[in-house]
């Protein structure tokens, strides 16, 4: 492996854990280094990161770690069946790569439904020269809470768990086909909310949207809303919040009471600052925002699910020295009732896009893909162009090509589509995950084939992935 900057060595142990997610509420699940979420890995841009992963999960349960959003060498990507075999129990695997570019990322298992058991953590690559000024920062991890072992959609369908309706007919999460949930191959569902009622799982959209796991709540930094995480600030500070959504099946609508959000990064990459009242953040997406601390007191950070009716995730922004330690009961941020919500079209890169993506050139290769599935009476299957991974044709490309991917969503659920190993241009920014609206929603992106290997392209709803919504992008 080529030499780079200084090496930072980290050890991650995947193992069963028991954590407290609320007052007197214990959760027996899996985590890294005895905790959930896993420890924050923080490294400086240009350093080499060497992570030794040890598997202490139950007998017969292999695992991997994927470095979501980081364009690592293919052998370090952590995808079972494409880049490595799962790490057997009792054994270790060493991941090593250059920490670049700077940004807010995450790491998680990519085996089966293990994401929904809690095998997640934040990865922060610090900028050499930050393009935004701030006085303090917090990492905000959004997640859905599944107290039992995750089950594939086909098992949920067979068991008749079809009650409940998604807001506007949307719903569902994605999984990887062929793995068994009781082997730790679980899925992290993205939090769903509407109106404060708790979802019990089942079929979305009156039987037309798709099946979702029986989540019992949504969390911020591993805490359920009845015992929220607290972020302390001082009046006059500029506070950077790194918003990360590793949920398995939840897209969030997020806002902070009494404050606007200045978006400074999307999927780790700097954008021209945009001030909004709220934003949507899909599974796998990350946004960095800056908050101007000008309103002493205590204020609610609320993240509602876009699909479904699970109670929202909640945290508190608390000013030091204020007499008010808790927000008013039931406080709902103004941004969730109106105001300006972030759109992709609002975002422009804060630095020049790499050539040739900066130019509006024609692609060397184009893929037109239809996303479908989740139909009534189905077993929870999800498709790209009518095929389910792993029984699906690879998307073949050649090194140096400009590749365009056009997608059309024929289903009634959201799909956050994530490409491994590359950033892509969508609109005026670089991202690695793009959220498609349901009901004929469309999205397109271009990328340069500059990182040879076998790469995964998939819906980041864990359950949709597990049920087939994935393809291999293969260099030939």
Tab-separated table of C-alpha atoms in Angstrom:
chain	number	residue	atom	x	y	z
A	1	UNK	CA	0.000	0.000	0.000
A	2	UNK	CA	1.485	3.414	-0.961
A	3	UNK	CA	2.861	5.709	1.677
A	4	UNK	CA	0.904	8.795	2.642
A	5	UNK	CA	0.761	11.083	5.634
A	6	UNK	CA	0.967	10.087	9.291
A	7	UNK	CA	-0.880	6.889	10.226
A	8	UNK	CA	-3.680	6.895	12.779
A	9	UNK	CA	-4.394	3.408	14.115
A	10	UNK	CA	-7.841	2.510	15.438
A	11	UNK	CA	-9.294	-0.763	16.714
A	12	UNK	CA	-12.991	-1.592	16.343
A	13	UNK	CA	-14.523	-4.622	18.044
A	14	UNK	CA	-17.951	-5.732	16.768
A	15	UNK	CA	-19.673	-7.416	19.696
A	16	UNK	CA	-22.949	-7.845	21.578
A	17	UNK	CA	-23.687	-4.851	23.810
A	18	UNK	CA	-26.323	-3.676	26.256
A	19	UNK	CA	-26.966	0.067	26.145
A	20	UNK	CA	-29.424	2.457	27.749
A	21	UNK	CA	-31.578	4.276	25.180
A	22	UNK	CA	-33.983	5.877	27.657
A	23	UNK	CA	-34.784	6.043	31.380
A	24	UNK	CA	-34.636	2.444	32.550
A	25	UNK	CA	-34.775	1.250	28.940
A	26	UNK	CA	-32.017	-1.226	28.118
A	27	UNK	CA	-31.349	-2.460	24.598
A	28	UNK	CA	-29.477	-5.714	24.012
A	29	UNK	CA	-28.029	-5.427	20.536
A	30	UNK	CA	-24.691	-5.244	18.713
A	31	UNK	CA	-22.212	-2.380	18.674
A	32	UNK	CA	-18.585	-1.373	18.360
A	33	UNK	CA	-16.222	-1.214	21.348
A	34	UNK	CA	-19.049	-1.848	23.801
A	35	UNK	CA	-21.135	1.144	22.732
A	36	UNK	CA	-23.874	2.353	20.406
A	37	UNK	CA	-23.438	4.326	18.267
A	38	UNK	CA	-19.854	3.265	17.740
A	39	UNK	CA	-16.973	5.557	18.718
A	40	UNK	CA	-16.376	8.626	16.592
A	41	UNK	CA	-13.305	8.150	14.411
A	42	UNK	CA	-11.677	11.529	13.781
A	43	UNK	CA	-8.683	11.930	11.498
A	44	UNK	CA	-7.044	14.815	9.676
A	45	UNK	CA	-7.300	15.124	5.921
A	46	UNK	CA	-4.369	13.418	4.209
A	47	UNK	CA	-3.480	11.131	7.113
A	48	UNK	CA	-3.628	7.389	6.621
A	49	UNK	CA	-6.293	5.624	8.619
A	50	UNK	CA	-5.593	2.048	9.682
A	51	UNK	CA	-8.538	0.292	11.336
A	52	UNK	CA	-8.248	-3.213	12.732
A	53	UNK	CA	-11.722	-4.752	12.982
A	54	UNK	CA	-12.204	-7.712	15.298
A	55	UNK	CA	-15.349	-9.839	15.085
A	56	UNK	CA	-16.700	-10.935	18.481
A	57	UNK	CA	-20.248	-11.474	17.237
A	58	UNK	CA	-22.040	-14.790	17.888
A	59	UNK	CA	-20.869	-18.001	16.276
A	60	UNK	CA	-21.517	-18.181	12.564
A	61	UNK	CA	-22.035	-14.429	12.101
A	62	UNK	CA	-19.533	-12.771	9.779
A	63	UNK	CA	-19.235	-9.006	9.426
A	64	UNK	CA	-17.502	-6.220	7.470
A	65	UNK	CA	-17.096	-2.438	7.778
A	66	UNK	CA	-17.970	-0.041	4.955
A	67	UNK	CA	-16.616	3.531	4.965
A	68	UNK	CA	-19.702	5.259	3.650
A	69	UNK	CA	-18.938	8.128	1.281
A	70	UNK	CA	-15.145	7.810	1.294
A	71	UNK	CA	-13.706	6.837	-2.135
A	72	UNK	CA	-11.416	4.160	-0.717
A	73	UNK	CA	-9.503	1.595	-2.806
A	74	UNK	CA	-11.852	-1.170	-3.880
A	75	UNK	CA	-10.336	-3.834	-1.589
A	76	UNK	CA	-11.067	-1.613	1.435
A	77	UNK	CA	-14.775	-1.001	0.676
A	78	UNK	CA	-16.193	-3.697	2.951
A	79	UNK	CA	-18.896	-5.200	0.693
A	80	UNK	CA	-19.314	-8.963	1.124
A	81	UNK	CA	-19.295	-10.859	-2.155
A	82	UNK	CA	-17.744	-7.969	-4.068
A	83	UNK	CA	-14.643	-6.715	-2.268
A	84	UNK	CA	-14.074	-9.240	0.534
A	85	UNK	CA	-15.469	-12.210	2.376
A	86	UNK	CA	-17.084	-11.466	5.749
A	87	UNK	CA	-14.725	-11.491	8.735
A	88	UNK	CA	-15.400	-14.751	10.634
A	89	UNK	CA	-16.032	-14.660	14.399
A	90	UNK	CA	-12.777	-14.560	16.333
A	91	UNK	CA	-10.802	-13.121	13.431
A	92	UNK	CA	-9.660	-9.649	12.369
A	93	UNK	CA	-9.326	-7.626	9.157
A	94	UNK	CA	-7.259	-4.482	8.620
A	95	UNK	CA	-8.668	-1.606	6.560
A	96	UNK	CA	-6.170	1.063	5.526
A	97	UNK	CA	-6.577	4.059	3.230
A	98	UNK	CA	-5.830	7.753	2.863
A	99	UNK	CA	-8.355	9.897	4.752
A	100	UNK	CA	-9.513	12.160	1.919
A	101	UNK	CA	-11.333	14.242	1.016
A	102	UNK	CA	-12.338	16.046	4.206
A	103	UNK	CA	-15.940	15.710	5.277
A	104	UNK	CA	-18.606	14.133	7.470
A	105	UNK	CA	-18.915	10.402	6.820
A	106	UNK	CA	-19.946	7.244	8.652
A	107	UNK	CA	-18.953	3.612	8.972
A	108	UNK	CA	-21.247	0.626	9.236
A	109	UNK	CA	-21.536	-3.096	8.650
A	110	UNK	CA	-22.528	-4.071	5.121
A	111	UNK	CA	-23.552	-7.655	5.911
A	112	UNK	CA	-27.241	-8.504	5.721
A	113	UNK	CA	-29.351	-6.512	8.155
A	114	UNK	CA	-26.594	-5.845	10.697
A	115	UNK	CA	-26.965	-2.100	10.187
A	116	UNK	CA	-30.333	-2.277	11.971
A	117	UNK	CA	-28.731	-3.900	14.998
A	118	UNK	CA	-26.601	-0.836	15.687
A	119	UNK	CA	-23.306	-1.501	13.901
A	120	UNK	CA	-22.803	2.156	12.957
A	121	UNK	CA	-20.535	5.043	13.885
A	122	UNK	CA	-19.418	8.499	12.677
A	123	UNK	CA	-16.244	9.130	10.697
A	124	UNK	CA	-14.976	12.723	10.588
A	125	UNK	CA	-12.134	13.741	8.259
A	126	UNK	CA	-11.113	17.212	9.428
A	127	UNK	CA	-10.330	19.914	6.858
A	128	UNK	CA	-6.828	21.268	6.608
A	129	UNK	CA	-8.401	24.677	6.028
A	130	UNK	CA	-12.080	24.915	7.021
A	131	UNK	CA	-14.127	27.038	4.635
A	132	UNK	CA	-16.620	27.849	7.389
A	133	UNK	CA	-15.929	29.422	10.794
A	134	UNK	CA	-17.451	27.963	13.959
A	135	UNK	CA	-16.826	27.953	17.717
A	136	UNK	CA	-17.900	24.416	18.617
A	137	UNK	CA	-19.346	21.384	16.891
A	138	UNK	CA	-21.527	18.378	17.586
A	139	UNK	CA	-22.115	15.182	15.626
A	140	UNK	CA	-25.835	14.339	15.410
A	141	UNK	CA	-26.573	10.688	14.555
A	142	UNK	CA	-30.190	9.962	13.552
A	143	UNK	CA	-31.426	6.396	13.848
A	144	UNK	CA	-34.508	4.214	14.133
A	145	UNK	CA	-35.049	1.876	17.076
A	146	UNK	CA	-35.841	-1.812	16.517
A	147	UNK	CA	-35.761	-3.614	19.884
A	148	UNK	CA	-35.747	-7.121	18.389
A	149	UNK	CA	-33.717	-8.853	15.706
A	150	UNK	CA	-34.355	-7.468	12.209
A	151	UNK	CA	-36.197	-9.685	9.765
A	152	UNK	CA	-36.171	-9.629	5.947
A	153	UNK	CA	-39.209	-8.141	4.249
A	154	UNK	CA	-40.277	-11.540	2.969
A	155	UNK	CA	-40.504	-12.772	6.574
A	156	UNK	CA	-42.514	-9.710	7.621
A	157	UNK	CA	-44.821	-10.228	4.636
A	158	UNK	CA	-45.350	-13.908	5.436
A	159	UNK	CA	-46.092	-13.108	9.070
A	160	UNK	CA	-48.904	-10.776	8.057
A	161	UNK	CA	-47.403	-7.623	9.597
A	162	UNK	CA	-49.203	-5.351	7.156
A	163	UNK	CA	-50.932	-2.804	9.382
A	164	UNK	CA	-50.269	0.929	9.292
A	165	UNK	CA	-50.097	3.529	6.564
A	166	UNK	CA	-47.288	5.769	5.384
A	167	UNK	CA	-47.866	9.484	4.995
A	168	UNK	CA	-48.941	10.253	1.416
A	169	UNK	CA	-48.573	6.567	0.586
A	170	UNK	CA	-44.814	6.568	1.084
A	171	UNK	CA	-42.922	4.145	3.191
A	172	UNK	CA	-40.501	1.324	3.591
A	173	UNK	CA	-36.825	0.541	3.956
A	174	UNK	CA	-34.417	-1.523	2.022
A	175	UNK	CA	-32.540	-4.675	2.681
A	176	UNK	CA	-30.134	-7.105	1.067
A	177	UNK	CA	-31.641	-10.180	-0.533
A	178	UNK	CA	-30.761	-13.643	0.650
A	179	UNK	CA	-29.430	-12.941	4.178
A	180	UNK	CA	-31.187	-14.016	7.339
A	181	UNK	CA	-32.087	-11.405	9.914
A	182	UNK	CA	-31.569	-13.796	12.840
A	183	UNK	CA	-27.931	-14.212	11.823
A	184	UNK	CA	-27.264	-10.585	12.631
A	185	UNK	CA	-27.785	-9.571	9.069
A	186	UNK	CA	-30.125	-6.837	10.116
A	187	UNK	CA	-31.162	-3.593	8.609
A	188	UNK	CA	-31.142	-0.099	10.061
A	189	UNK	CA	-34.462	1.453	9.231
A	190	UNK	CA	-34.753	5.150	8.755
A	191	UNK	CA	-36.996	6.841	11.227
A	192	UNK	CA	-40.608	7.375	10.275
A	193	UNK	CA	-42.982	9.864	11.863
A	194	UNK	CA	-46.206	11.690	11.442
A	195	UNK	CA	-48.410	13.109	14.122
A	196	UNK	CA	-46.565	11.539	17.062
A	197	UNK	CA	-48.183	8.097	16.872
A	198	UNK	CA	-46.043	5.004	17.078
A	199	UNK	CA	-45.766	2.679	14.079
A	200	UNK	CA	-46.081	-1.013	14.612
A	201	UNK	CA	-44.591	-1.918	11.265
A	202	UNK	CA	-46.341	-3.393	8.275
A	203	UNK	CA	-47.610	-2.291	4.884
A	204	UNK	CA	-47.339	1.311	3.790
A	205	UNK	CA	-49.815	3.280	1.740
A	206	UNK	CA	-52.835	1.061	2.251
A	207	UNK	CA	-51.018	-1.957	0.849
A	208	UNK	CA	-49.352	-0.219	-2.093
A	209	UNK	CA	-46.260	1.354	-0.614
A	210	UNK	CA	-44.201	-1.415	0.928
A	211	UNK	CA	-43.486	-3.208	4.180
A	212	UNK	CA	-41.585	-1.588	7.044
A	213	UNK	CA	-40.088	-3.103	10.210
A	214	UNK	CA	-41.886	-2.618	13.546
A	215	UNK	CA	-39.826	0.303	14.853
A	216	UNK	CA	-40.668	1.577	18.325
A	217	UNK	CA	-39.119	5.022	18.058
A	218	UNK	CA	-36.518	7.308	16.553
A	219	UNK	CA	-33.269	8.335	18.229
A	220	UNK	CA	-30.601	11.022	18.224
A	221	UNK	CA	-27.159	9.860	19.384
A	222	UNK	CA	-28.634	6.652	20.748
A	223	UNK	CA	-31.290	8.345	22.909
A	224	UNK	CA	-35.048	8.005	22.578
A	225	UNK	CA	-37.051	11.264	22.780
A	226	UNK	CA	-38.091	10.769	26.407
A	227	UNK	CA	-34.429	11.129	27.453
A	228	UNK	CA	-32.982	13.361	24.747
A	229	UNK	CA	-29.375	14.182	24.001
A	230	UNK	CA	-28.388	17.716	25.112
A	231	UNK	CA	-26.100	20.038	23.150
A	232	UNK	CA	-24.763	22.896	25.297
A	233	UNK	CA	-23.897	26.234	23.668
A	234	UNK	CA	-23.083	29.796	24.670
A	235	UNK	CA	-24.818	32.888	23.392
A	236	UNK	CA	-22.948	34.384	20.438
A	237	UNK	CA	-21.341	31.139	19.307
A	238	UNK	CA	-21.485	29.674	15.829
A	239	UNK	CA	-22.286	25.997	16.328
A	240	UNK	CA	-21.578	23.398	13.653
A	241	UNK	CA	-23.927	20.416	13.644
A	242	UNK	CA	-22.808	17.412	11.605
A	243	UNK	CA	-26.108	15.695	10.725
A	244	UNK	CA	-25.680	12.009	9.843
A	245	UNK	CA	-28.453	9.586	8.865
A	246	UNK	CA	-27.334	5.945	9.130
A	247	UNK	CA	-30.933	4.805	9.701
A	248	UNK	CA	-32.073	1.638	8.055
A	249	UNK	CA	-35.463	2.834	6.832
A	250	UNK	CA	-36.135	6.455	7.794
A	251	UNK	CA	-35.920	9.759	5.966
A	252	UNK	CA	-36.231	12.726	8.342
A	253	UNK	CA	-37.656	16.235	8.174
A	254	UNK	CA	-35.492	18.163	10.649
A	255	UNK	CA	-35.650	21.629	12.206
A	256	UNK	CA	-34.451	23.500	15.318
A	257	UNK	CA	-36.867	25.652	17.313
A	258	UNK	CA	-35.976	29.336	17.437
A	259	UNK	CA	-33.125	29.079	14.935
A	260	UNK	CA	-32.479	28.844	11.225
A	261	UNK	CA	-29.966	26.400	9.752
A	262	UNK	CA	-27.160	27.501	7.454
A	263	UNK	CA	-26.250	24.516	5.281
A	264	UNK	CA	-22.493	24.443	4.598
A	265	UNK	CA	-21.809	20.861	3.416
A	266	UNK	CA	-23.738	18.114	1.633
A	267	UNK	CA	-22.439	14.547	1.945
A	268	UNK	CA	-19.238	16.011	3.385
A	269	UNK	CA	-18.518	18.325	0.439
A	270	UNK	CA	-18.563	22.123	0.898
A	271	UNK	CA	-21.416	24.136	-0.603
A	272	UNK	CA	-22.175	27.842	-0.769
A	273	UNK	CA	-23.976	28.633	2.516
A	274	UNK	CA	-27.773	28.415	2.276
A	275	UNK	CA	-30.048	29.509	5.129
A	276	UNK	CA	-33.166	27.375	5.583
A	277	UNK	CA	-35.783	26.613	8.219
A	278	UNK	CA	-35.713	22.833	7.741
A	279	UNK	CA	-34.260	20.060	5.623
A	280	UNK	CA	-34.918	16.495	4.552
A	281	UNK	CA	-32.133	13.989	5.146
A	282	UNK	CA	-32.418	10.552	3.579
A	283	UNK	CA	-30.774	7.329	4.651
A	284	UNK	CA	-27.052	7.581	3.987
A	285	UNK	CA	-27.075	11.375	3.522
A	286	UNK	CA	-25.137	13.873	5.633
A	287	UNK	CA	-25.513	17.631	5.998
A	288	UNK	CA	-23.357	20.042	7.989
A	289	UNK	CA	-25.197	23.121	9.235
A	290	UNK	CA	-24.156	26.154	11.273
A	291	UNK	CA	-26.479	27.598	13.909
A	292	UNK	CA	-26.111	31.157	15.184
A	293	UNK	CA	-26.658	30.910	18.954
A	294	UNK	CA	-28.629	34.116	19.535
A	295	UNK	CA	-31.700	32.893	21.439
A	296	UNK	CA	-30.872	32.011	25.089
A	297	UNK	CA	-32.940	29.268	26.641
A	298	UNK	CA	-33.593	25.668	25.673
A	299	UNK	CA	-34.826	24.682	22.231
A	300	UNK	CA	-36.031	21.441	20.609
A	301	UNK	CA	-34.188	19.836	17.700
A	302	UNK	CA	-36.880	17.649	16.135
A	303	UNK	CA	-36.566	15.069	13.342
A	304	UNK	CA	-39.821	13.623	12.026
A	305	UNK	CA	-40.101	10.671	9.711
A	306	UNK	CA	-41.322	11.578	6.237
A	307	UNK	CA	-42.886	8.155	5.690
A	308	UNK	CA	-45.026	6.763	8.483
A	309	UNK	CA	-46.150	7.837	11.912
A	310	UNK	CA	-43.426	6.897	14.406
A	311	UNK	CA	-42.834	9.512	17.119
A	312	UNK	CA	-40.054	11.927	16.148
A	313	UNK	CA	-36.460	11.908	17.328
A	314	UNK	CA	-35.663	14.770	19.689
A	315	UNK	CA	-32.637	16.543	21.186
A	316	UNK	CA	-32.172	19.805	23.109
A	317	UNK	CA	-30.013	22.826	22.294
A	318	UNK	CA	-29.347	24.383	25.727
A	319	UNK	CA	-27.692	27.713	26.403
A	320	UNK	CA	-25.237	27.740	29.293
A	321	UNK	CA	-26.216	30.134	32.054
A	322	UNK	CA	-29.861	30.182	31.043
A	323	UNK	CA	-32.544	29.609	33.676
A	324	UNK	CA	-34.452	27.449	31.215
A	325	UNK	CA	-33.039	23.926	31.083
A	326	UNK	CA	-35.855	22.287	29.117
A	327	UNK	CA	-37.949	23.486	26.188
A	328	UNK	CA	-41.701	23.925	26.641
A	329	UNK	CA	-43.493	20.594	26.527
A	330	UNK	CA	-44.536	19.553	23.049
A	331	UNK	CA	-42.482	22.272	21.344
A	332	UNK	CA	-42.487	21.878	17.551
A	333	UNK	CA	-39.911	23.916	15.594
A	334	UNK	CA	-41.322	26.579	13.324
A	335	UNK	CA	-39.511	25.014	10.378
A	336	UNK	CA	-41.690	21.897	10.588
A	337	UNK	CA	-44.808	24.051	10.250
A	338	UNK	CA	-43.664	26.218	7.348
A	339	UNK	CA	-40.806	28.342	6.069
A	340	UNK	CA	-38.058	27.414	3.636
A	341	UNK	CA	-37.147	23.760	3.274
A	342	UNK	CA	-33.835	22.866	1.642
A	343	UNK	CA	-34.011	21.622	-1.949
A	344	UNK	CA	-31.183	20.125	-3.981
A	345	UNK	CA	-31.624	23.023	-6.425
A	346	UNK	CA	-30.635	25.448	-3.623
A	347	UNK	CA	-27.145	23.948	-3.381
A	348	UNK	CA	-24.049	24.996	-5.312
A	349	UNK	CA	-20.530	23.717	-4.759
A	350	UNK	CA	-18.269	26.095	-2.819
A	351	UNK	CA	-15.276	25.094	-4.926
A	352	UNK	CA	-14.707	24.328	-8.564
A	353	UNK	CA	-16.082	20.980	-9.628
A	354	UNK	CA	-13.452	18.555	-10.893
A	355	UNK	CA	-12.887	18.341	-14.620
A	356	UNK	CA	-14.554	17.160	-16.711
A	357	UNK	CA	-17.647	17.194	-14.456
A	358	UNK	CA	-17.448	20.992	-14.341
A	359	UNK	CA	-18.442	21.062	-18.006
A	360	UNK	CA	-21.845	20.158	-19.390
A	361	UNK	CA	-20.397	17.522	-21.682
A	362	UNK	CA	-22.105	14.485	-23.146
A	363	UNK	CA	-21.570	11.186	-21.307
A	364	UNK	CA	-19.570	8.312	-22.756
A	365	UNK	CA	-22.082	5.867	-21.310
A	366	UNK	CA	-25.663	6.246	-20.035
A	367	UNK	CA	-27.828	3.974	-17.889
A	368	UNK	CA	-31.595	4.574	-17.723
A	369	UNK	CA	-32.912	2.759	-14.667
A	370	UNK	CA	-36.438	2.136	-13.356
A	371	UNK	CA	-36.891	1.601	-9.608
A	372	UNK	CA	-39.926	-0.463	-8.636
A	373	UNK	CA	-41.399	-2.834	-6.086
A	374	UNK	CA	-43.395	-2.899	-2.878
A	375	UNK	CA	-46.628	-3.846	-4.605
A	376	UNK	CA	-49.682	-5.199	-2.854
A	377	UNK	CA	-49.559	-8.945	-2.159
A	378	UNK	CA	-45.842	-9.063	-2.953
A	379	UNK	CA	-43.226	-10.660	-0.709
A	380	UNK	CA	-41.427	-7.368	-0.316
A	381	UNK	CA	-39.356	-7.555	-3.512
A	382	UNK	CA	-37.592	-4.450	-4.832
A	383	UNK	CA	-36.161	-4.081	-8.349
A	384	UNK	CA	-33.864	-2.049	-10.586
A	385	UNK	CA	-35.058	-2.442	-14.172
A	386	UNK	CA	-37.046	-5.520	-13.186
A	387	UNK	CA	-34.040	-7.375	-11.765
A	388	UNK	CA	-33.231	-8.236	-8.155
A	389	UNK	CA	-29.670	-8.401	-6.881
A	390	UNK	CA	-27.749	-10.692	-6.834
A	391	UNK	CA	-29.570	-12.094	-9.898
A	392	UNK	CA	-29.015	-8.850	-11.804
A	393	UNK	CA	-26.788	-7.748	-14.657
A	394	UNK	CA	-23.782	-5.612	-13.665
A	395	UNK	CA	-23.550	-2.040	-14.957
A	396	UNK	CA	-20.340	-2.283	-16.983
A	397	UNK	CA	-18.104	0.773	-17.449
A	398	UNK	CA	-14.548	1.544	-18.548
A	399	UNK	CA	-11.901	3.555	-16.744
A	400	UNK	CA	-11.847	7.203	-17.797
A	401	UNK	CA	-15.451	7.320	-18.999
A	402	UNK	CA	-17.979	9.946	-18.015
A	403	UNK	CA	-20.983	7.905	-16.906
A	404	UNK	CA	-24.536	9.203	-16.577
A	405	UNK	CA	-27.212	7.447	-14.521
A	406	UNK	CA	-30.848	8.461	-15.023
A	407	UNK	CA	-33.371	7.067	-12.554
A	408	UNK	CA	-37.142	7.034	-12.450
A	409	UNK	CA	-39.022	5.916	-9.327
A	410	UNK	CA	-42.095	3.851	-10.274
A	411	UNK	CA	-42.868	2.976	-6.634
A	412	UNK	CA	-44.711	4.698	-3.813
A	413	UNK	CA	-41.709	4.968	-1.527
A	414	UNK	CA	-38.603	7.150	-1.242
A	415	UNK	CA	-35.293	5.678	-2.422
A	416	UNK	CA	-31.917	7.129	-1.346
A	417	UNK	CA	-29.587	5.775	-4.023
A	418	UNK	CA	-25.929	5.449	-3.006
A	419	UNK	CA	-22.863	4.823	-5.200
A	420	UNK	CA	-19.738	3.354	-3.602
A	421	UNK	CA	-16.228	4.491	-4.428
A	422	UNK	CA	-17.088	7.730	-6.250
A	423	UNK	CA	-18.594	11.161	-5.864
A	424	UNK	CA	-21.083	12.146	-8.538
A	425	UNK	CA	-22.401	15.441	-9.804
A	426	UNK	CA	-26.105	16.078	-9.385
A	427	UNK	CA	-27.187	19.610	-10.147
A	428	UNK	CA	-24.421	21.952	-9.029
A	429	UNK	CA	-22.890	19.802	-6.271
A	430	UNK	CA	-20.981	16.603	-5.562
A	431	UNK	CA	-22.741	13.887	-3.546
A	432	UNK	CA	-22.626	10.142	-3.021
A	433	UNK	CA	-26.308	9.612	-2.134
A	434	UNK	CA	-29.348	11.121	-3.858
A	435	UNK	CA	-32.953	10.875	-2.674
A	436	UNK	CA	-35.674	10.019	-5.202
A	437	UNK	CA	-39.219	11.096	-4.493
A	438	UNK	CA	-41.961	8.463	-4.914
A	439	UNK	CA	-44.637	8.479	-7.629
A	440	UNK	CA	-42.485	8.996	-10.742
A	441	UNK	CA	-39.740	10.951	-8.989
A	442	UNK	CA	-36.610	11.393	-11.095
A	443	UNK	CA	-32.919	11.994	-10.475
A	444	UNK	CA	-29.776	11.969	-12.619
A	445	UNK	CA	-26.081	12.092	-11.865
A	446	UNK	CA	-22.736	11.984	-13.689
A	447	UNK	CA	-19.489	10.505	-12.397
A	448	UNK	CA	-15.999	9.879	-13.736
A	449	UNK	CA	-14.850	6.268	-13.769
A	450	UNK	CA	-11.571	6.924	-11.969
A	451	UNK	CA	-11.505	4.242	-9.237
A	452	UNK	CA	-11.323	0.765	-10.824
A	453	UNK	CA	-12.949	-2.204	-9.167
A	454	UNK	CA	-16.302	-3.794	-8.423
A	455	UNK	CA	-18.551	-1.246	-6.740
A	456	UNK	CA	-21.975	-1.433	-5.155
A	457	UNK	CA	-24.829	0.843	-6.241
A	458	UNK	CA	-27.980	0.463	-4.179
A	459	UNK	CA	-30.907	1.890	-2.302
A	460	UNK	CA	-29.760	2.847	1.188
A	461	UNK	CA	-33.049	1.784	2.674
A	462	UNK	CA	-31.481	-1.323	4.140
A	463	UNK	CA	-34.548	-3.449	3.629
A	464	UNK	CA	-34.942	-2.471	-0.020
A	465	UNK	CA	-31.287	-3.331	-0.565
A	466	UNK	CA	-31.751	-6.667	1.166
A	467	UNK	CA	-34.803	-7.332	-1.022
A	468	UNK	CA	-32.918	-6.778	-4.269
A	469	UNK	CA	-32.663	-3.038	-5.077
A	470	UNK	CA	-28.953	-3.048	-5.948
A	471	UNK	CA	-26.526	-3.471	-8.836
A	472	UNK	CA	-22.806	-3.993	-9.225
A	473	UNK	CA	-20.930	-1.268	-11.123
A	474	UNK	CA	-18.123	-3.201	-12.781
A	475	UNK	CA	-15.050	-1.850	-14.546
A	476	UNK	CA	-14.267	-3.920	-17.652
